[in-house]
XYZ file of C-alpha atoms in Angstrom:
586
model
C 163.662 200.591 165.211
C 165.601 197.273 165.668
C 166.444 195.889 162.218
C 165.112 192.662 161.486
C 166.987 190.893 158.884
C 164.751 189.405 156.569
C 164.619 184.851 156.785
C 167.659 183.534 155.837
C 167.084 181.724 152.810
C 169.490 178.395 153.355
C 168.481 175.002 152.721
C 165.171 175.167 153.230
C 165.003 178.441 151.281
C 163.862 176.312 147.858
C 161.475 174.385 149.649
C 160.166 178.751 150.196
C 160.881 179.885 147.067
C 158.997 177.676 145.113
C 155.462 177.040 147.095
C 153.776 177.878 144.292
C 155.384 175.888 141.559
C 154.840 173.251 144.198
C 151.331 173.331 143.801
C 151.034 173.579 140.468
C 153.080 170.387 140.409
C 150.409 169.055 143.188
C 147.905 170.133 140.420
C 149.247 168.562 137.646
C 149.912 165.479 139.470
C 146.426 165.138 140.535
C 145.482 165.787 136.972
C 147.799 162.943 135.829
C 146.140 160.609 138.396
C 142.606 161.444 136.752
C 143.757 160.691 133.875
C 144.585 157.692 134.719
C 141.977 156.851 136.710
C 139.342 157.788 133.120
C 141.834 155.375 130.945
C 141.068 152.540 133.574
C 137.381 152.907 134.114
C 138.053 154.025 129.736
C 139.641 149.661 130.043
C 136.627 147.968 130.456
C 136.455 149.348 127.095
C 139.303 147.849 125.409
C 139.333 143.251 124.943
C 142.781 142.881 127.813
C 143.406 142.203 131.519
C 144.070 145.187 133.042
C 141.662 143.719 135.979
C 145.039 141.431 136.922
C 147.089 145.399 137.585
C 144.754 147.068 138.338
C 143.018 147.975 142.144
C 140.437 145.097 143.025
C 138.308 147.648 144.205
C 137.833 148.515 140.727
C 138.861 145.549 139.408
C 134.981 143.999 141.460
C 132.406 146.765 138.586
C 134.089 146.244 135.722
C 134.725 142.144 135.971
C 131.548 140.987 135.454
C 131.772 143.583 131.570
C 134.631 141.461 131.010
C 132.833 138.386 131.563
C 130.915 138.577 129.312
C 128.131 137.991 132.031
C 124.501 138.086 130.207
C 122.332 139.558 133.234
C 123.364 143.483 133.298
C 122.454 143.830 137.452
C 123.854 147.211 138.109
C 123.594 146.070 142.022
C 126.958 145.221 143.717
C 127.434 141.820 144.807
C 130.197 139.473 146.298
C 133.234 139.085 143.523
C 131.820 138.009 140.304
C 134.508 135.847 139.944
C 133.472 133.328 142.680
C 130.224 131.741 139.877
C 133.172 131.555 137.298
C 135.896 129.720 139.804
C 134.679 126.485 141.458
C 137.509 128.082 144.253
C 135.871 130.751 145.470
C 131.873 129.903 146.577
C 129.209 133.099 146.818
C 127.091 131.680 149.110
C 127.789 133.241 152.597
C 127.079 136.996 151.076
C 124.266 136.290 148.989
C 123.385 134.800 151.535
C 123.049 138.534 152.575
C 120.768 139.308 150.233
C 116.857 139.035 151.576
C 116.328 137.885 147.941
C 117.889 135.146 146.875
C 116.651 134.348 143.811
C 119.071 136.480 141.790
C 121.010 134.154 142.631
C 119.196 131.379 142.496
C 118.367 132.330 138.512
C 121.885 132.896 137.277
C 122.757 128.394 138.463
C 119.255 127.696 136.769
C 119.718 129.934 133.831
C 123.190 128.181 132.953
C 121.500 124.857 133.377
C 118.440 125.363 131.698
C 121.157 126.859 128.915
C 123.177 123.653 128.871
C 120.172 121.466 129.203
C 117.768 121.244 126.215
C 118.934 118.470 125.323
C 118.300 116.240 128.442
C 114.835 116.393 126.737
C 114.435 112.882 126.787
C 112.322 110.836 128.654
C 112.918 109.996 132.450
C 110.420 106.816 131.201
C 110.544 104.576 128.935
C 107.722 101.975 129.522
C 106.230 101.198 126.813
C 103.252 103.795 125.828
C 99.177 101.950 126.253
C 98.335 99.573 123.878
C 95.341 102.219 121.634
C 92.507 99.232 120.954
C 90.055 99.939 117.876
C 86.784 100.281 119.248
C 84.670 96.321 119.001
C 81.250 96.249 119.586
C 79.715 96.247 123.032
C 76.479 93.241 121.472
C 75.988 91.123 123.770
C 74.352 88.410 121.359
C 76.956 85.905 120.119
C 77.810 85.993 116.449
C 77.912 82.462 116.729
C 75.758 80.284 118.277
C 73.654 76.764 117.529
C 70.984 78.569 115.595
C 73.024 81.194 114.173
C 72.682 77.925 110.862
C 68.526 78.803 110.678
C 68.521 82.648 111.894
C 70.948 83.567 108.900
C 69.177 81.484 106.387
C 65.808 82.929 107.356
C 67.564 86.322 106.613
C 68.899 85.397 103.567
C 65.349 84.682 102.376
C 63.730 87.796 103.754
C 66.857 89.116 102.377
C 65.600 87.696 98.840
C 62.245 89.338 98.862
C 64.516 92.530 98.526
C 66.339 92.411 95.890
C 63.076 91.006 93.461
C 61.784 93.731 94.699
C 64.192 95.732 93.455
C 66.148 96.412 96.610
C 66.792 99.777 97.133
C 68.490 102.798 95.136
C 72.075 104.032 95.243
C 72.738 106.650 96.852
C 74.872 110.003 95.114
C 79.026 110.221 95.825
C 78.106 113.440 97.311
C 76.167 112.851 99.739
C 77.461 113.713 102.914
C 73.919 115.097 105.090
C 74.501 117.023 108.756
C 72.245 116.514 111.259
C 69.046 119.028 110.367
C 70.240 119.036 106.663
C 68.143 118.325 104.010
C 68.440 116.415 100.827
C 67.109 114.919 97.497
C 68.577 111.544 99.078
C 67.579 111.468 101.568
C 63.318 109.358 100.661
C 66.105 106.976 99.188
C 67.746 106.102 102.371
C 64.895 106.201 104.771
C 63.090 103.881 102.397
C 66.309 101.479 102.640
C 66.209 101.568 106.153
C 63.494 101.073 106.581
C 63.303 97.863 105.172
C 66.368 96.624 106.959
C 64.567 97.318 109.915
C 66.955 100.655 111.521
C 64.452 102.896 111.186
C 60.563 101.740 112.482
C 57.435 101.954 109.574
C 56.537 104.580 111.813
C 58.716 106.404 111.130
C 57.181 110.500 110.093
C 57.741 110.932 106.826
C 60.399 114.127 106.670
C 63.518 115.234 104.162
C 65.749 116.558 106.083
C 67.948 114.142 108.578
C 66.383 114.421 111.355
C 67.116 112.260 114.749
C 65.573 108.917 114.432
C 67.015 109.401 110.907
C 70.832 109.572 112.712
C 69.436 106.894 115.362
C 69.495 104.599 112.238
C 72.162 105.165 110.142
C 73.429 104.657 114.109
C 71.835 101.708 114.187
C 72.794 100.370 110.184
C 76.690 101.016 110.818
C 76.727 99.586 113.671
C 75.618 96.058 111.884
C 78.550 96.569 109.189
C 81.042 97.211 111.840
C 82.093 100.767 111.688
C 82.308 103.439 114.347
C 77.982 104.289 115.411
C 78.692 107.988 114.945
C 75.841 108.587 113.233
C 78.366 110.747 110.189
C 77.485 109.548 106.431
C 80.650 109.609 105.633
C 82.976 107.431 103.194
C 83.077 104.172 104.452
C 78.854 103.737 105.398
C 78.575 105.446 102.081
C 79.747 102.480 100.048
C 77.897 100.136 102.962
C 74.751 101.867 102.061
C 75.513 101.196 98.349
C 75.737 97.386 98.141
C 72.890 96.288 96.547
C 70.303 93.666 98.068
C 71.404 90.604 95.695
C 75.179 91.103 96.545
C 73.751 91.339 100.299
C 71.217 87.878 100.333
C 75.131 85.715 97.933
C 76.670 87.056 101.601
C 74.212 86.004 103.441
C 73.136 82.302 101.846
C 76.963 81.564 101.318
C 77.874 82.455 104.930
C 75.605 79.603 106.560
C 76.296 77.046 103.204
C 80.194 76.949 105.395
C 78.482 76.573 108.444
C 76.644 73.456 107.436
C 77.455 70.231 108.172
C 79.181 72.212 111.520
C 79.413 69.220 114.305
C 80.765 72.147 117.272
C 79.674 71.357 120.566
C 78.611 74.787 121.596
C 78.509 73.753 125.481
C 78.147 76.878 128.163
C 81.964 78.341 127.159
C 83.022 78.736 124.108
C 85.394 81.536 121.894
C 84.216 82.352 118.730
C 86.341 83.667 115.970
C 84.912 85.516 113.268
C 87.837 86.341 110.849
C 85.790 88.875 109.033
C 85.267 91.285 111.796
C 88.782 90.117 113.229
C 87.499 89.719 116.874
C 87.596 87.145 119.397
C 83.826 86.689 122.215
C 84.625 84.444 124.640
C 80.581 83.401 125.010
C 79.366 82.408 128.717
C 76.389 81.303 128.812
C 74.784 82.170 125.827
C 75.904 85.615 126.045
C 79.283 87.103 124.663
C 81.105 88.336 128.393
C 84.061 89.623 126.839
C 85.243 90.632 123.339
C 88.482 90.755 122.233
C 89.995 92.432 118.930
C 92.059 90.700 117.463
C 94.133 90.660 114.247
C 93.353 88.234 111.226
C 95.764 86.792 108.003
C 96.168 88.726 105.189
C 94.575 87.731 102.205
C 97.021 85.424 100.652
C 97.933 84.406 103.397
C 94.340 83.797 104.769
C 93.584 82.517 107.771
C 91.851 78.933 108.050
C 87.874 78.588 108.952
C 88.886 75.661 112.156
C 87.143 73.817 115.057
C 89.332 72.603 118.015
C 89.467 72.641 121.178
C 91.807 75.082 123.512
C 94.304 72.888 125.888
C 96.832 74.675 127.281
C 97.724 78.335 127.527
C 101.892 78.157 127.791
C 103.486 81.542 129.075
C 106.836 82.903 127.824
C 106.475 80.710 124.605
C 109.639 80.109 122.182
C 108.785 80.046 118.313
C 109.649 77.278 116.455
C 110.577 78.521 112.926
C 108.547 76.928 109.953
C 110.038 75.035 107.046
C 109.060 77.780 105.275
C 109.703 80.633 107.028
C 113.521 79.622 107.340
C 113.782 79.130 103.033
C 112.115 81.745 102.323
C 112.507 83.897 104.277
C 116.423 83.435 107.589
C 117.626 82.179 104.347
C 117.834 84.575 102.577
C 118.330 87.277 105.331
C 121.091 85.683 106.076
C 123.099 86.108 103.348
C 122.830 89.708 103.383
C 122.914 90.283 106.998
C 124.963 87.131 109.579
C 123.564 88.921 112.294
C 119.896 88.316 111.965
C 119.572 84.938 114.036
C 121.976 86.316 116.822
C 119.768 90.295 117.278
C 115.953 88.599 116.974
C 117.941 85.941 119.149
C 117.062 82.641 117.312
C 118.817 79.691 117.926
C 120.518 77.295 115.303
C 119.307 73.253 117.101
C 121.328 70.779 115.618
C 120.707 66.500 116.574
C 119.719 66.444 119.796
C 119.346 69.808 120.612
C 122.639 70.499 120.300
C 123.376 74.725 119.401
C 125.230 74.914 116.315
C 127.261 77.997 115.604
C 125.344 79.938 112.461
C 128.596 80.517 110.751
C 128.366 77.069 110.715
C 126.436 76.948 108.101
C 126.559 77.273 104.371
C 123.671 80.536 103.823
C 124.319 79.485 100.179
C 122.407 76.594 100.219
C 118.612 75.819 101.939
C 120.836 73.102 104.787
C 119.626 75.782 106.728
C 116.240 73.629 106.242
C 117.908 71.077 108.268
C 118.008 72.101 111.802
C 115.754 74.103 114.281
C 115.509 77.188 114.203
C 113.638 77.908 118.304
C 112.870 82.033 118.648
C 113.754 82.771 123.195
C 111.238 83.784 124.112
C 110.918 86.954 125.839
C 109.071 90.208 124.436
C 110.144 90.216 121.450
C 108.849 86.482 120.339
C 106.760 87.043 117.226
C 104.648 85.216 119.829
C 104.828 88.352 122.285
C 104.113 86.651 126.027
C 101.369 84.395 125.966
C 99.652 81.516 123.659
C 96.839 79.664 123.550
C 97.152 76.360 122.323
C 94.950 74.740 119.800
C 96.037 71.695 119.166
C 95.025 72.049 114.371
C 95.400 70.295 111.387
C 96.396 74.118 110.698
C 99.036 74.728 112.858
C 97.238 77.884 114.079
C 96.793 79.283 117.828
C 95.713 82.650 119.201
C 98.924 84.104 121.376
C 100.672 87.622 121.476
C 102.101 89.759 119.664
C 104.654 92.468 120.479
C 102.934 94.879 117.660
C 100.411 96.274 119.315
C 100.082 99.250 117.131
C 98.480 96.689 114.447
C 95.013 96.655 116.658
C 94.537 100.525 117.331
C 93.712 100.066 112.923
C 90.405 99.346 111.506
C 91.076 96.874 108.783
C 93.865 93.935 111.029
C 93.802 91.829 108.189
C 98.294 91.399 108.570
C 98.686 87.781 110.223
C 100.488 84.939 109.082
C 97.360 82.862 109.056
C 97.468 82.464 113.228
C 95.000 85.282 115.256
C 97.048 87.574 117.664
C 94.633 88.984 119.921
C 94.078 92.004 121.727
C 94.437 91.202 125.942
C 95.091 88.272 126.170
C 96.230 88.387 129.093
C 92.236 89.016 130.284
C 91.755 86.883 127.677
C 94.074 84.110 128.963
C 93.029 84.444 132.544
C 89.343 84.236 131.454
C 89.943 80.478 130.189
C 91.577 79.641 133.328
C 88.749 79.955 135.015
C 88.765 77.169 137.824
C 92.301 75.430 136.899
C 94.100 75.501 139.536
C 96.494 78.223 140.027
C 99.766 78.510 141.323
C 99.588 78.700 144.201
C 97.914 74.985 144.719
C 94.945 74.287 146.197
C 92.923 77.855 145.917
C 94.353 80.052 144.158
C 93.122 80.825 141.111
C 94.818 82.022 137.961
C 93.984 85.473 137.791
C 95.471 88.818 135.978
C 98.180 89.162 137.823
C 99.058 85.223 138.759
C 100.120 85.506 135.001
C 101.705 88.395 134.899
C 103.475 87.371 137.921
C 104.297 83.968 136.203
C 105.949 86.157 132.590
C 107.837 88.125 135.148
C 109.674 85.268 136.326
C 110.830 84.630 132.495
C 110.192 80.837 132.676
C 108.419 79.106 129.776
C 105.098 77.635 131.692
C 102.508 75.086 130.066
C 99.857 75.925 132.018
C 96.439 72.786 130.782
C 93.149 74.365 131.163
C 91.158 71.869 134.090
C 88.414 72.191 131.098
C 89.600 72.146 126.947
C 86.951 75.578 125.475
C 85.728 75.374 122.641
C 86.955 77.461 119.682
C 85.690 77.674 116.702
C 87.191 79.761 113.814
C 83.853 81.345 111.195
C 83.977 82.757 108.589
C 80.214 84.792 108.188
C 80.373 87.946 105.813
C 76.562 88.223 106.904
C 74.914 86.815 109.461
C 71.625 87.003 111.978
C 71.865 87.517 115.513
C 68.399 85.634 117.231
C 67.267 89.205 117.995
C 67.284 89.420 114.256
C 68.902 92.042 113.327
C 71.975 91.270 110.844
C 75.012 91.734 109.944
C 77.745 92.183 107.382
C 81.294 92.274 106.890
C 83.808 93.239 104.071
C 84.511 89.422 102.513
C 88.041 90.020 102.620
C 89.164 86.980 101.419
C 86.215 87.027 98.065
C 84.937 82.923 99.678
C 81.721 84.736 98.823
C 81.703 85.023 95.087
C 81.582 81.536 93.256
C 84.551 80.878 90.649
C 84.060 81.717 87.435
C 84.006 79.195 84.409
C 87.136 76.900 83.931
C 88.899 78.853 86.643
C 90.897 77.295 89.789
C 88.836 76.371 92.693
C 91.071 77.312 96.016
C 92.082 74.360 98.227
C 90.847 75.550 102.031
C 92.816 72.683 102.788
C 95.924 74.629 102.590
C 94.888 78.167 103.514
C 96.613 80.093 104.777
C 99.421 78.131 103.469
C 102.967 79.906 102.471
C 101.647 78.739 98.514
C 99.591 75.846 96.863
C 100.422 72.258 97.381
C 99.313 70.293 93.192
C 98.023 67.492 94.518
C 94.899 69.187 97.225
C 92.578 69.655 94.166
C 92.460 66.044 93.193
C 91.680 64.707 96.267
C 89.143 67.550 98.229
C 86.084 65.824 96.898
C 87.723 62.930 98.703
C 87.752 64.638 101.804
C 85.071 66.545 101.757
C 82.871 63.989 100.817
C 82.611 62.594 104.109
C 81.190 65.453 104.879
C 77.020 64.833 104.410
C 76.800 62.135 106.630
C 77.223 64.183 110.377
C 74.452 66.472 108.668
C 71.837 66.129 112.149
C 73.243 69.232 113.906
C 71.191 70.678 110.907
C 66.586 70.419 110.247
C 66.465 68.810 107.184
C 64.586 71.230 105.244
C 68.086 73.184 104.734
C 70.068 70.313 103.412
C 69.204 71.796 99.557
C 70.450 74.878 100.276
C 73.347 73.954 98.250
C 72.054 73.548 95.162
C 72.330 76.895 93.915
C 74.509 78.470 91.930
C 76.714 79.174 95.008
C 76.701 75.735 95.503
C 81.054 76.138 95.061
C 81.417 78.625 97.694
C 79.707 75.361 99.963
C 83.014 73.115 99.980
C 85.077 75.774 100.148
C 84.404 76.632 103.342
C 82.809 73.922 104.844
C 85.655 71.667 104.028
C 88.241 73.013 107.338
C 86.252 71.701 110.097
C 88.522 68.810 111.180
C 85.338 66.881 112.847
C 84.374 66.270 109.795
C 88.159 65.057 108.696
C 88.734 62.649 111.147
C 87.409 59.738 109.521
C 89.410 60.671 106.563
C 92.064 58.813 105.348
C 95.812 59.970 107.117
C 96.419 62.000 103.927
C 95.775 65.066 105.296
C 99.508 64.843 107.428
C 101.247 64.355 104.403
C 105.101 64.610 104.873
C 104.960 67.810 103.224
C 102.442 69.992 105.039
C 105.076 70.747 107.432
C 106.769 72.642 104.756
C 103.907 74.968 103.845
C 103.155 76.493 107.620
C 103.071 80.550 105.946
C 105.344 82.761 108.733
C 103.699 83.957 111.938
C 102.534 80.413 112.581
C 103.818 78.779 115.601
C 104.349 75.817 114.192
C 103.958 71.948 116.257
C 104.526 72.114 120.019
C 107.753 72.823 121.604
């Protein structure tokens, strides 16, 4: 057999002879590749920028972990780098997903995390004004019969007082409907006397429905919320003795003596202790408005006059007393006060004066006219009801509308602030030609439009409307019901012997005058002459011990003062007007 030579071992021999070792080398290479892969997969565990040195396919998986995204969604989507770089747009691939929620969720979550601050309110509108609840009784507080009705009520309460009145209820007396209490018979007796509980109501020792209804009637007569709940204010009113109530009625009636107020078909009545304004038409209250009246040291005076004009966008000329006692001290501490409050200083001829040119360490500023521009922040608000009178008090709007919500609304410096004053102005302007000529009217919309123009406008009433500011802490209405309010100014209590007699001529002034007290009898002397509106039988009323309040309350009636000497308008009077009063016409 021929010898078959073996394959030559040339240059290829080493490759042939190294067949098994080469396989082992490949295994080692694969092993090193696996180790490299393991290192790469472990790279996300280290905060190193490996992503830039590794394969893009691997980077697709590990990038979300590197970015530290809050979304731990396992599914693979378009490169999540697109969400962090503005030049890459993930939208095309996101559209391939049937549910676009993950993409929108990410955008919304990011926006929500960055936007807790946009919690600020978008609307800049003022919150709605809250008004305290006022009586809806159509019977007016003040009519031509109020004097006689109140005198009769005073006689009735005198009988109650002489008979012992009613018992004082315990301080912890607060029964709920259906409860029984030892003091309930005393409560029933009190409310039966005053007419709140019918005399034929079945007797009971429980706080039953008829007694609850009687308590509500009592609360309504006293200007309290008629809830039927025996709270602190109701209990205090129930515990006022009968003789005090009689004194309130008598003093209120005496303050009405000598009045020549022309009621007419339409008039306005403001009862100061009630802090309410009544628009009366044909003997009935068309609308009753919440009001804010003078505080105890800046009392609203009793006035009888006529409303002649409605001023839209009024300006306010500051009284001298305000300049001296408020503006000058404030400017010494805060030189920018006038500019902030849009108050201008006007010299002779109405030329505006730079506040920095005035020496505020002195009182020279009182020689100038200080006038606040019209606007929402004007002290008189957007509407003023012009009613000329010697006290320079007015009815007007106010920027401080939150005060209308309180039950005790005694915060002004003498003027009367009226809630819903634009509606009130529209009632006053009924019959007055509107802004668009004959046939047009001044309704709430026209008034709002006139205010929006921003210019001051004085609208004269076609027929002046009588207005009376009265101080009635006790009064009776034509249906025989007797109403009471708190004596906030202390006018019902006779002055103690030796005490100074209140000077009503300066009621509401910043400080009492030194001379008016001796002049007071001179001014009040002519008063008995005009007492023609009241029956002759009522004339002896001022004689009892409470005679002191009679001249006090009756002094401010302007009609009776017209025949008095012109001493009423002393040259110093403008300086006595309190802060908040409008001063003269501007």
